[in-house]
mmCIF file of C-alpha atoms and ligand atoms in Angstrom:
data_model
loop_
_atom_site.group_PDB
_atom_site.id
_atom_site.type_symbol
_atom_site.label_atom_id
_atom_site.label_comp_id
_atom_site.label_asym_id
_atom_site.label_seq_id
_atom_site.Cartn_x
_atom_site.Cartn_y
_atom_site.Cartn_z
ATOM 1 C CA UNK A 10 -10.154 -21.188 -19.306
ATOM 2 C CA UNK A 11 -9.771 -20.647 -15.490
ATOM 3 C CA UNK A 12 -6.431 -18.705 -14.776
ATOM 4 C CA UNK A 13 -6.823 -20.052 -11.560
ATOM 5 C CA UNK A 14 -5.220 -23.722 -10.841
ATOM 6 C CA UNK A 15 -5.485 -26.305 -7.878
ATOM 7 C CA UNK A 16 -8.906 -24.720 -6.529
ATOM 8 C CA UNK A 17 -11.857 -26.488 -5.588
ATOM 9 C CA UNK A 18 -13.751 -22.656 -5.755
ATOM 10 C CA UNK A 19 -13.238 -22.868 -9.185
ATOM 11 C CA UNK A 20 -15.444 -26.545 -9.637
ATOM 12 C CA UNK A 21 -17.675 -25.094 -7.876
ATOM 13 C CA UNK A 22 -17.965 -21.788 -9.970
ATOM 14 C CA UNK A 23 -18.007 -23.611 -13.055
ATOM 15 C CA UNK A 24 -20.881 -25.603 -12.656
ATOM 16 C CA UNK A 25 -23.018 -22.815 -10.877
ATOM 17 C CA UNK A 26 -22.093 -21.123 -13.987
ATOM 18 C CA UNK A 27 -23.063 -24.348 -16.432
ATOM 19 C CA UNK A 28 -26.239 -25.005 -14.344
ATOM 20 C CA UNK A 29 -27.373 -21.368 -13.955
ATOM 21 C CA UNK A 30 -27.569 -21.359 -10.125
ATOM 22 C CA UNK A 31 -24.661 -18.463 -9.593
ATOM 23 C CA UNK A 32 -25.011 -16.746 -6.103
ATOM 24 C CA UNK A 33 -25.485 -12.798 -6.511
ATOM 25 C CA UNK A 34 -22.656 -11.951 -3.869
ATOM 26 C CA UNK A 35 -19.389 -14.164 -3.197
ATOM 27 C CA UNK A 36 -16.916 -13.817 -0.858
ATOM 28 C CA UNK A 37 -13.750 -15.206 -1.348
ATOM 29 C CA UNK A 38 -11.132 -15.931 1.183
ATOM 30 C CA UNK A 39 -7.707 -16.500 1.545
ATOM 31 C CA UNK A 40 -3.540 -15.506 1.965
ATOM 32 C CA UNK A 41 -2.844 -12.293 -0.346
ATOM 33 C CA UNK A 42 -1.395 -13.111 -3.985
ATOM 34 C CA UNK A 43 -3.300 -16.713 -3.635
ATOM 35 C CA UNK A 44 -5.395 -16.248 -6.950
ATOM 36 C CA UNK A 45 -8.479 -14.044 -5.349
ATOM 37 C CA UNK A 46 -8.621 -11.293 -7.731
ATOM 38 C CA UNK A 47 -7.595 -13.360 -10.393
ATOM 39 C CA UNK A 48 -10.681 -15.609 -9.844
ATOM 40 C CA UNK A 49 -13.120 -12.707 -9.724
ATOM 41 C CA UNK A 50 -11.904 -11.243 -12.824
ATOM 42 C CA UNK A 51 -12.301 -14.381 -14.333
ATOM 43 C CA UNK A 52 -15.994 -14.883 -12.624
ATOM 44 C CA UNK A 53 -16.507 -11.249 -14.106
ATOM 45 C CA UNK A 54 -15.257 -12.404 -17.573
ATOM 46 C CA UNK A 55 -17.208 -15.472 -17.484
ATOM 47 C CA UNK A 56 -20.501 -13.781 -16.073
ATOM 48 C CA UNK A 57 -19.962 -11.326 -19.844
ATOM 49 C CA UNK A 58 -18.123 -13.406 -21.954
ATOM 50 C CA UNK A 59 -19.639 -14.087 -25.870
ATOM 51 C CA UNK A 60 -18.051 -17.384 -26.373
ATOM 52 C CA UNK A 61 -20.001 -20.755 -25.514
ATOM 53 C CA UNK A 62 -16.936 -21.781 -23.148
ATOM 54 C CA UNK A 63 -16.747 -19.719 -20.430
ATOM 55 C CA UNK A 64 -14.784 -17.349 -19.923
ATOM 56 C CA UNK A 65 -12.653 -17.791 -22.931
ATOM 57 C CA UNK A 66 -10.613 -14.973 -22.037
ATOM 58 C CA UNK A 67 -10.038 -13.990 -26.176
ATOM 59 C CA UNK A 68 -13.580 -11.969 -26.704
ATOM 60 C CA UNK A 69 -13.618 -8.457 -26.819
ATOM 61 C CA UNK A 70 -15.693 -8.812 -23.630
ATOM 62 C CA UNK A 71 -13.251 -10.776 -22.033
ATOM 63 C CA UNK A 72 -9.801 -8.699 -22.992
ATOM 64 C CA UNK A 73 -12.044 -5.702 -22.236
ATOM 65 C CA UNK A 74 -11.896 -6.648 -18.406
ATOM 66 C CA UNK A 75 -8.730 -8.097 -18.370
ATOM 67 C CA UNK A 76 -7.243 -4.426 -19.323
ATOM 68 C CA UNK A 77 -10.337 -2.932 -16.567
ATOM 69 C CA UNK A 78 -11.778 -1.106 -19.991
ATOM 70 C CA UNK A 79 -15.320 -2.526 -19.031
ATOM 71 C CA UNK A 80 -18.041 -0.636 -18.078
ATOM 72 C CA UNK A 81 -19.735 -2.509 -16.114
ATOM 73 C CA UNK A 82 -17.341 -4.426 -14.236
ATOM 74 C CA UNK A 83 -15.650 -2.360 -11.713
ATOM 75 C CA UNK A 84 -12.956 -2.991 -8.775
ATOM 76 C CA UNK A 85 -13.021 -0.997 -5.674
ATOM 77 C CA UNK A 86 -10.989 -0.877 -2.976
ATOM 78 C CA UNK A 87 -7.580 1.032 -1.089
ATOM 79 C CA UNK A 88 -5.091 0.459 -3.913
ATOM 80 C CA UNK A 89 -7.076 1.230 -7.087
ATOM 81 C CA UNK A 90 -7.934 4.813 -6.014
ATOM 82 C CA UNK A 91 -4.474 6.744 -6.250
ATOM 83 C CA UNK A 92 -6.436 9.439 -4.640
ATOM 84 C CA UNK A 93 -7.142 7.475 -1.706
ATOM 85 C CA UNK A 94 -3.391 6.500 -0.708
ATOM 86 C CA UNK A 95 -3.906 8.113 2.827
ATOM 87 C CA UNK A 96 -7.024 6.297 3.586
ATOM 88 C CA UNK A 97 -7.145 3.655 5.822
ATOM 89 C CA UNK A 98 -10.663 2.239 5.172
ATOM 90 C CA UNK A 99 -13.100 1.938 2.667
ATOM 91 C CA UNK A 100 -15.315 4.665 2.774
ATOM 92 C CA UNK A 101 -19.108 4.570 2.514
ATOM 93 C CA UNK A 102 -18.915 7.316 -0.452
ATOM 94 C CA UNK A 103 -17.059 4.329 -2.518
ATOM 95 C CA UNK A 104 -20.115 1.841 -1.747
ATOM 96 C CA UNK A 105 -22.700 4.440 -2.339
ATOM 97 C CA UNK A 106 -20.837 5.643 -6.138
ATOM 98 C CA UNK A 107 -21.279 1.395 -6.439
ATOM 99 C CA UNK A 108 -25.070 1.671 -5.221
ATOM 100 C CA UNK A 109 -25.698 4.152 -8.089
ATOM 101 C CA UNK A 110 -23.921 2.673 -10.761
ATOM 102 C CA UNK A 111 -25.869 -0.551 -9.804
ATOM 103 C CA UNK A 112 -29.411 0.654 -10.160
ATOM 104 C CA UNK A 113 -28.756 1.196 -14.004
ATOM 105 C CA UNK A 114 -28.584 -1.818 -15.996
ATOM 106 C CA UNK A 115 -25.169 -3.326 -17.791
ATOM 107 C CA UNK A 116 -24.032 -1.015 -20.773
ATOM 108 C CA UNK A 117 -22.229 -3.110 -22.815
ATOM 109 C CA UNK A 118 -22.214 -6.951 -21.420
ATOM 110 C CA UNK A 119 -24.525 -9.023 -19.415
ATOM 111 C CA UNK A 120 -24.452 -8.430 -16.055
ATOM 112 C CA UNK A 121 -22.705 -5.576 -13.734
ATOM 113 C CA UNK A 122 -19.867 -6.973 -11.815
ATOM 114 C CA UNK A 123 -18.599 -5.031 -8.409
ATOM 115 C CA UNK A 124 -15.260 -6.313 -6.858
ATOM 116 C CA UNK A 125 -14.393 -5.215 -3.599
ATOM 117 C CA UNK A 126 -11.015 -6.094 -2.800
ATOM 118 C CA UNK A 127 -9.769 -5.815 0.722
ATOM 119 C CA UNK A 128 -13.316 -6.300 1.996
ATOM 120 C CA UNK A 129 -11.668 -6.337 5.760
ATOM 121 C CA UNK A 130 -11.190 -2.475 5.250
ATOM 122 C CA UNK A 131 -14.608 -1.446 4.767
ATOM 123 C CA UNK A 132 -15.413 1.557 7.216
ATOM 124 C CA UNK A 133 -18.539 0.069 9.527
ATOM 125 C CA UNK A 134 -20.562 2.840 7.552
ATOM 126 C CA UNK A 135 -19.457 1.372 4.502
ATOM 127 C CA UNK A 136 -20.652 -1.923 5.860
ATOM 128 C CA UNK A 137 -23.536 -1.047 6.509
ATOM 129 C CA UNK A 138 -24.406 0.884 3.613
ATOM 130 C CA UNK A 139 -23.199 -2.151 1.187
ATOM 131 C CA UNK A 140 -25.466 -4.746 3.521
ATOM 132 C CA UNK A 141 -28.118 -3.092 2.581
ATOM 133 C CA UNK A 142 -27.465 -3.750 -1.140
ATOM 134 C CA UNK A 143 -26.739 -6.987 -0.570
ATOM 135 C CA UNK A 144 -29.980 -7.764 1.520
ATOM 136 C CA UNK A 145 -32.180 -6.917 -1.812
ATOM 137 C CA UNK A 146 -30.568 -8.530 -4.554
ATOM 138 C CA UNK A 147 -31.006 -6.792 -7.861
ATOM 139 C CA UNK A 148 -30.839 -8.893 -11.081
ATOM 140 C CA UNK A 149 -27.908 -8.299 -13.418
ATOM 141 C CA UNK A 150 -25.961 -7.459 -10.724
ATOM 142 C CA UNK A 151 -22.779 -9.760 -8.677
ATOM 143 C CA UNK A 152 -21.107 -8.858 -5.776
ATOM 144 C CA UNK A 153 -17.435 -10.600 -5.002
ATOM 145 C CA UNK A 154 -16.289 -9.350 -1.833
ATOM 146 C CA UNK A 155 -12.371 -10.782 -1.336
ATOM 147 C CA UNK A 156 -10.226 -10.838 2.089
ATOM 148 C CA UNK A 157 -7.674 -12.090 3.446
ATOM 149 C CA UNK A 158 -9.669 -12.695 6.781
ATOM 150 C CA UNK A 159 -13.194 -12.914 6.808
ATOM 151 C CA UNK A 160 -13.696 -12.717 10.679
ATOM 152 C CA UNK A 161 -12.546 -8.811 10.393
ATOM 153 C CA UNK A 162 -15.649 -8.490 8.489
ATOM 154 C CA UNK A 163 -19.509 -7.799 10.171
ATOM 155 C CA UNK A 164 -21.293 -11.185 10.535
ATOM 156 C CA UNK A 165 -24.230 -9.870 8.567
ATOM 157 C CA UNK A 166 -22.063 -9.294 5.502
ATOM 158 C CA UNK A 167 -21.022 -12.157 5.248
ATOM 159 C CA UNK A 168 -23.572 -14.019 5.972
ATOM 160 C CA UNK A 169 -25.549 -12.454 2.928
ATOM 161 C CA UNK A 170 -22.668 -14.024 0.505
ATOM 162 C CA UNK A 171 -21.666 -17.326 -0.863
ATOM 163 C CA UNK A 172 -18.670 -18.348 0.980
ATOM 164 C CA UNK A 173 -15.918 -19.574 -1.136
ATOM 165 C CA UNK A 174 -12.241 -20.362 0.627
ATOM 166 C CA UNK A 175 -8.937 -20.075 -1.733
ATOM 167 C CA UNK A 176 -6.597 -21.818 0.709
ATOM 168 C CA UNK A 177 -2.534 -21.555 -0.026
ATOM 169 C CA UNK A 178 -1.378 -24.545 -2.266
ATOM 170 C CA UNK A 179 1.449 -27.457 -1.121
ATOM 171 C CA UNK A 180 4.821 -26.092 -1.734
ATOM 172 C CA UNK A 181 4.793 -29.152 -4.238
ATOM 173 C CA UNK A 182 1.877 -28.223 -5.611
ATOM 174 C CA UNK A 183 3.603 -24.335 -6.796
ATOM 175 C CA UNK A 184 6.807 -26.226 -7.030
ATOM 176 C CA UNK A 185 4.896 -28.297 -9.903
ATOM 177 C CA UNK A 186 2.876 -25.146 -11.552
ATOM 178 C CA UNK A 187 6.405 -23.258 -11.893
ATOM 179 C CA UNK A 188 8.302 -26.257 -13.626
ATOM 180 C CA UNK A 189 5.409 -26.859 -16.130
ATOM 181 C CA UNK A 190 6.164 -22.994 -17.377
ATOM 182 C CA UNK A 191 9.722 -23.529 -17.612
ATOM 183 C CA UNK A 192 11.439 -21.810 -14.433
ATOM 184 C CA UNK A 193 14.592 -23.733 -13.338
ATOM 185 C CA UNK A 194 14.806 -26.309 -10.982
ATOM 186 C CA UNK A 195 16.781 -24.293 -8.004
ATOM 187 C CA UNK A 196 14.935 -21.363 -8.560
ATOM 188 C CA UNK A 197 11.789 -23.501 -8.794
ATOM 189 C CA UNK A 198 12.573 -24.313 -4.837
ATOM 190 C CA UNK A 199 13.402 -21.305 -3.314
ATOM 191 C CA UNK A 200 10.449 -19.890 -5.155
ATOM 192 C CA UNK A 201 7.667 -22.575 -4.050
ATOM 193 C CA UNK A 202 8.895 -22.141 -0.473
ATOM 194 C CA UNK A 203 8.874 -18.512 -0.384
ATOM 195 C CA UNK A 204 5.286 -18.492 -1.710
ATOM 196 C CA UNK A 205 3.460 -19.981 1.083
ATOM 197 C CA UNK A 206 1.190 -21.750 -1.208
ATOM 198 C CA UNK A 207 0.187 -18.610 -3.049
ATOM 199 C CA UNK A 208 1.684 -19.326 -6.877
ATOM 200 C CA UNK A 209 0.239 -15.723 -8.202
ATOM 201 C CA UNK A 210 3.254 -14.401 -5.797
ATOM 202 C CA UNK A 211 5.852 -17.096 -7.264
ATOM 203 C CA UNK A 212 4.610 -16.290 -10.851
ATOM 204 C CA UNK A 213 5.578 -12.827 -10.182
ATOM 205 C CA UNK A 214 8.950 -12.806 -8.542
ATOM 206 C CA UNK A 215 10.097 -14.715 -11.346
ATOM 207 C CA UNK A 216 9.159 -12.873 -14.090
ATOM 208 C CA UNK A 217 10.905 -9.824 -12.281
ATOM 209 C CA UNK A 218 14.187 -10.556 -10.294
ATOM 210 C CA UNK A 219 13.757 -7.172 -8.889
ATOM 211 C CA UNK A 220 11.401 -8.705 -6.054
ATOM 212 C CA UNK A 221 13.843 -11.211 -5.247
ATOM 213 C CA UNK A 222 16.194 -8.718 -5.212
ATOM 214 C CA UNK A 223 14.320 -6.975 -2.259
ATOM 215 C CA UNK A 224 14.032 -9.714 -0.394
ATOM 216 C CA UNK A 225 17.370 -10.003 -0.076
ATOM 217 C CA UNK A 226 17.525 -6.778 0.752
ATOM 218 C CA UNK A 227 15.179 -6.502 3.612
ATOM 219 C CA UNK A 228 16.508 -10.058 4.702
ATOM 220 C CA UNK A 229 19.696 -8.483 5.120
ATOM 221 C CA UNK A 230 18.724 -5.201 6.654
ATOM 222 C CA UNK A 231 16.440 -7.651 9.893
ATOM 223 C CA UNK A 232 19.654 -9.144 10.254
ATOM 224 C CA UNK A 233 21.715 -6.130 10.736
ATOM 225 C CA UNK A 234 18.788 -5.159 13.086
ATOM 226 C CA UNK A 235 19.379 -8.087 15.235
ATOM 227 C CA UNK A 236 23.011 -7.285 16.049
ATOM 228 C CA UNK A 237 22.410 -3.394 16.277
ATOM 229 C CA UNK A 238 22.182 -1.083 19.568
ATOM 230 C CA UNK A 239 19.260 0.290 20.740
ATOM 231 C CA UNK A 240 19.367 3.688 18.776
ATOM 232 C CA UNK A 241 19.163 2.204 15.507
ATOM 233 C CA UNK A 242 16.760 -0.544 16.464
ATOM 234 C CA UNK A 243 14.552 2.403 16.872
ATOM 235 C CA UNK A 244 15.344 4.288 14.208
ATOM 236 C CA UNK A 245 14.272 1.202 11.719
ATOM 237 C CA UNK A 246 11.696 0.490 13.577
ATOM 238 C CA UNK A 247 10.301 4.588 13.111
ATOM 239 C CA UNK A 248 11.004 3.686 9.473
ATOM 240 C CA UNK A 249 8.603 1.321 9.309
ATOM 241 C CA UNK A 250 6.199 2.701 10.954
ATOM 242 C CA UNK A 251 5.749 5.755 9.218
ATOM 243 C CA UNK A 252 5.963 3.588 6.014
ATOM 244 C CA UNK A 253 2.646 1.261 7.642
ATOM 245 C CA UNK A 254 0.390 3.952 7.133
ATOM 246 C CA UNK A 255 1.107 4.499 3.463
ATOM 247 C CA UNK A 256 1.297 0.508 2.471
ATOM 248 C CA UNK A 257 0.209 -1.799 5.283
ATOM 249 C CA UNK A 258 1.429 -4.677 3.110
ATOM 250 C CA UNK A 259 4.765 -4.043 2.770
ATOM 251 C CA UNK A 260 4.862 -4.051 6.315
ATOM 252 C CA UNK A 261 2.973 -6.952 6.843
ATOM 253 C CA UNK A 262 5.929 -8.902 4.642
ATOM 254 C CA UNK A 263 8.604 -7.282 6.608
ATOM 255 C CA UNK A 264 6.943 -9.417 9.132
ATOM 256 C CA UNK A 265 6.471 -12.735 7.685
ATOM 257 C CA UNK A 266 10.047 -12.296 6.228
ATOM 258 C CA UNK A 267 10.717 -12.260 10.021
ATOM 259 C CA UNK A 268 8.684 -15.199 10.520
ATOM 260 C CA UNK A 269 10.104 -17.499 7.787
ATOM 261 C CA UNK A 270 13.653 -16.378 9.300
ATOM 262 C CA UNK A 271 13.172 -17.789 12.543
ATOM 263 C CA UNK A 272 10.636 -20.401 11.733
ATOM 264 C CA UNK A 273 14.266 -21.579 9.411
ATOM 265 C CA UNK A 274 16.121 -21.197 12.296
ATOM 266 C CA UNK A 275 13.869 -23.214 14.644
ATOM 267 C CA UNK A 276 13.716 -25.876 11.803
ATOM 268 C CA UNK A 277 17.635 -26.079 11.643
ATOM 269 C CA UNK A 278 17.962 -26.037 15.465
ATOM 270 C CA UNK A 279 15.846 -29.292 15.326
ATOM 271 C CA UNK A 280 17.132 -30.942 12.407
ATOM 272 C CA UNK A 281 14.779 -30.697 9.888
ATOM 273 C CA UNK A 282 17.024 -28.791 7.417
ATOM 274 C CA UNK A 283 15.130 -30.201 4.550
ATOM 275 C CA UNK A 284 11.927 -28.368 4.455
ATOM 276 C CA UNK A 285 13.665 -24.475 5.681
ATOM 277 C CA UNK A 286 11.844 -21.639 3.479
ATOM 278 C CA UNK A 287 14.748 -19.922 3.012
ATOM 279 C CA UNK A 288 16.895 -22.360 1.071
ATOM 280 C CA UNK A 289 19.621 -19.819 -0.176
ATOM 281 C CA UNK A 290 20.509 -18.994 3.579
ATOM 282 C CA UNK A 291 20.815 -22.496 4.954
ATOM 283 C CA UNK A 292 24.913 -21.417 5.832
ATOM 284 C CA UNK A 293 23.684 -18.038 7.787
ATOM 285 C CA UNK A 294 20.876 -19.639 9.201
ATOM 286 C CA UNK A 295 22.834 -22.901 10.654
ATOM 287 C CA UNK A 296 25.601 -20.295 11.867
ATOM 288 C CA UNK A 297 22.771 -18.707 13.705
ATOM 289 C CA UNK A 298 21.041 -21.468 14.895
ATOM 290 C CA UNK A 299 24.277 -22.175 17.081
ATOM 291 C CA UNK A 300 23.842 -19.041 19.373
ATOM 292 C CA UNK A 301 20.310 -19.875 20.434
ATOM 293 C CA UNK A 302 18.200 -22.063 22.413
ATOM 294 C CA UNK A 303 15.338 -23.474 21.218
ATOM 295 C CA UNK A 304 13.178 -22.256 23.596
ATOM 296 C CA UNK A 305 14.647 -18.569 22.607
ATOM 297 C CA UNK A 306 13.505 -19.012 19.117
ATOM 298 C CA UNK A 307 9.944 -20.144 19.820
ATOM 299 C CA UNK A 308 9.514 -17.447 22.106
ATOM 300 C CA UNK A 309 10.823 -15.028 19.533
ATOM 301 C CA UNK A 310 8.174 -16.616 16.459
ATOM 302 C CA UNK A 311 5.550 -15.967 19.260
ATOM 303 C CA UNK A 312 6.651 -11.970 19.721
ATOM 304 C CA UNK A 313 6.788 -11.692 15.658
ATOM 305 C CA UNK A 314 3.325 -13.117 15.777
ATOM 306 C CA UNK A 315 1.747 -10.914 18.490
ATOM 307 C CA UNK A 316 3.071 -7.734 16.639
ATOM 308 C CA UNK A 317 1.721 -8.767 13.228
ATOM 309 C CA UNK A 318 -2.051 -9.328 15.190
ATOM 310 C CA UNK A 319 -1.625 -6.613 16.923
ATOM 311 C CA UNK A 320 -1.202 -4.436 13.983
ATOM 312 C CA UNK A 321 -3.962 -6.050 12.052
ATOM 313 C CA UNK A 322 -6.217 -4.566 15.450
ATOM 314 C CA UNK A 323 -4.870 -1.152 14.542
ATOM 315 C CA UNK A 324 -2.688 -1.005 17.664
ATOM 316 C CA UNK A 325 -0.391 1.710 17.428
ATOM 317 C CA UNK A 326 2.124 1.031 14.948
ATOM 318 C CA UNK A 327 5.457 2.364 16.240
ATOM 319 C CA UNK A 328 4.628 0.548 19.657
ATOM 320 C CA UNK A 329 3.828 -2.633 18.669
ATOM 321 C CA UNK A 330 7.296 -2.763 16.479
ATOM 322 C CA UNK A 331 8.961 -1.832 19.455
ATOM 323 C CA UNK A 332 7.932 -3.917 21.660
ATOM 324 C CA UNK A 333 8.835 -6.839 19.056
ATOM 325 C CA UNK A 334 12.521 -5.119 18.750
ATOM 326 C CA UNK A 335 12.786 -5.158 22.921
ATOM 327 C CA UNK A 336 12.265 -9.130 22.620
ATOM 328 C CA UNK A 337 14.689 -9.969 20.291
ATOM 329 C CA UNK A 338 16.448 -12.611 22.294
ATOM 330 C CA UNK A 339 20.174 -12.623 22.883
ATOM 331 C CA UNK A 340 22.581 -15.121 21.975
ATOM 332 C CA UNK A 341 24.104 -16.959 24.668
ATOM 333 C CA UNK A 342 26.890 -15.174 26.765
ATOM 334 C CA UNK A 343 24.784 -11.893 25.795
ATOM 335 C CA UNK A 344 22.374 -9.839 27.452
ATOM 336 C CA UNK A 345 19.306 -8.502 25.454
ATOM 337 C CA UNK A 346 18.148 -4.680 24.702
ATOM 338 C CA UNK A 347 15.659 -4.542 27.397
ATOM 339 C CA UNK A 348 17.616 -6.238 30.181
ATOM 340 C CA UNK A 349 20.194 -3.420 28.810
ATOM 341 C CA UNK A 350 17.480 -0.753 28.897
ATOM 342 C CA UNK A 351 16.342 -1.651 32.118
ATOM 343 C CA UNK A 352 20.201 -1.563 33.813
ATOM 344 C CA UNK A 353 20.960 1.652 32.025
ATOM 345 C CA UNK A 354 18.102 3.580 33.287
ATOM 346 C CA UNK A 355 18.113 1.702 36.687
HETATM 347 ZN ZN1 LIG B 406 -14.875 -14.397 -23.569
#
């Protein structure tokens, strides 16, 4: 009873599981909201479950970690310590609490379960200090390490783990998973291409039309941004920025929303209309589309994408947004902010 659908990971978890040959550390990769946790809470369930079909997600063992009542399965990382909200890595007191609560055995299932979610945000300490867990594997005892990119980790983590990729599904693929639970067939669209592949994401926004709702909202507020002066290019820009620090991954959407955007626009500048993300803005978007070149719009994907790197590198925050707002192109018959900057302070 895998809650996870259209992954080869899970196969291959499944019959390590059947045949007994389960690796002692996993690392699984892949876009946020694409099924990772999901999968390694199921792993977890399976690894304690007391059915013979595995995991069966009904036993006490398996609602116990569904509701994260277990004892000895435990999920560590930025956003499940409240107390760490102004941290920006893991810290190597986190992995060392893990390292003590390993060396006992399981209290109430099978085996002791550690998820570390966000593995890219482990402090090099941290690293360190978990490696050497990892390098003397103790029985009763599974590591899943999950990220969204595994190069930002030290080669010698993840070399000690079993790799295992979760890559985004086809937008027909989601499309398909949302019709079979009954979501309707316009919403079904907007919501597979929105998703990138990642149906966890689509499964949420429609059970809660509050996140669609924000979308709109933030969709709206970019566009403003495009047509504003300088002054309050900045000042959204300073918003952001001193949001980044408190949730990197709201920030990080700002961005693809950005990307999607012009990525439409590009797509309607050449024609292809039909397979545009953002289906409910196929009027504004063609509008748009009019006032650029194509050439513009590339360039301008390109800028998005530099920013959204450079952040991931810890580049100053406020700067790299800045920069992106300074390349906004301008339509044709305009001139844009930093041709204006430069003329106004000679
Ligand atoms: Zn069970």
């Amino acid at each position: 009873m895998w809650q996870v659908i259209g992954q080869t990971a899970v196969s291959y978890l499944q019959h390590g599981l059947e045949a007994g040959t389960l690796a002692h550390a996993y690392l699984l990769v892949g876009p946020p909201h694409v099924g990772k946790m999901t999968l390694a809470l199921n792993l977890a369930q399976a690894l304690n479950c007391q059915a013979a079909e595995r995991p069966c997600l009904e036993c006490t063992s398996c609602q116990r970690i569904a509701s994260a009542n277990h004892a000895d399965v435990q999920v560590i990382g930025l956003t499940q310590n409240e107390d760490l909200a102004e941290a920006k890595l893991i810290g190597i007191d986190q992995i060392k609490q893990i390292q003590h609560s390993a060396s006992f055995p399981p209290f109430e299932g099978n085996r002791k379960v550690f998820i570390i979610d966000g593995a890219e945000l482990l402090s090099t300490e941290a690293a360190n200090c978990l490696l050497k867990t990892l390098e003397e594997p103790t029985d009763k005892v599974t590591f899943i390490l999950l990220t969204v990119n595994d190069r930002l980790l030290p080669a010698t983590v993840v070399s000690r783990c079993q790799r295992l990729e979760l890559p985004p599904m086809s937008t027909s693929e989601v499309a398909a998973a949302l019709a079979d639970r009954g979501i309707e067939p316009e919403r079904t669209r907007l919501l597979a291409g929105l998703s990138h592949g990642c149906l966890g994401w689509a499964i949420s926004v429609a059970a809660d039309d509050s996140l669609l709702q924000q979308r709109d909202d933030e969709l709206n507020r970019l566009l403003d941004v495009i047509t504003a002066d300088c002054e309050k290019r900045f000042a959204y820009v300073a918003q952001l920025a001193a949001h980044f620090n408190q949730n990197r991954g709201a920030v990080y959407g700002v961005l693809d929303l950005w990307l999607d955007y012009w990525r439409d626009l590009m797509l309607v500048k050449t024609g292809c209309t039909d397979i545009i993300t953002n289906v409910d803005r196929i009027e504004g978007l063609v509008e748009m589309a009019k006032g650029y070149r194509l050439a513009q719009i590339k360039a301008f994907i390109e800028s998005i994408r530099a920013a959204a790197e450079q952040l991931r590198q810890n580049a100053n925050p406020r700067l790299a947004l800045e920069v992106l707002m300074l390349d906004i192109p301008k339509k044709e018959g305009e001139e844009n902010l930093a041709t204006r900057l430069l003329v106004k302070h000679g």
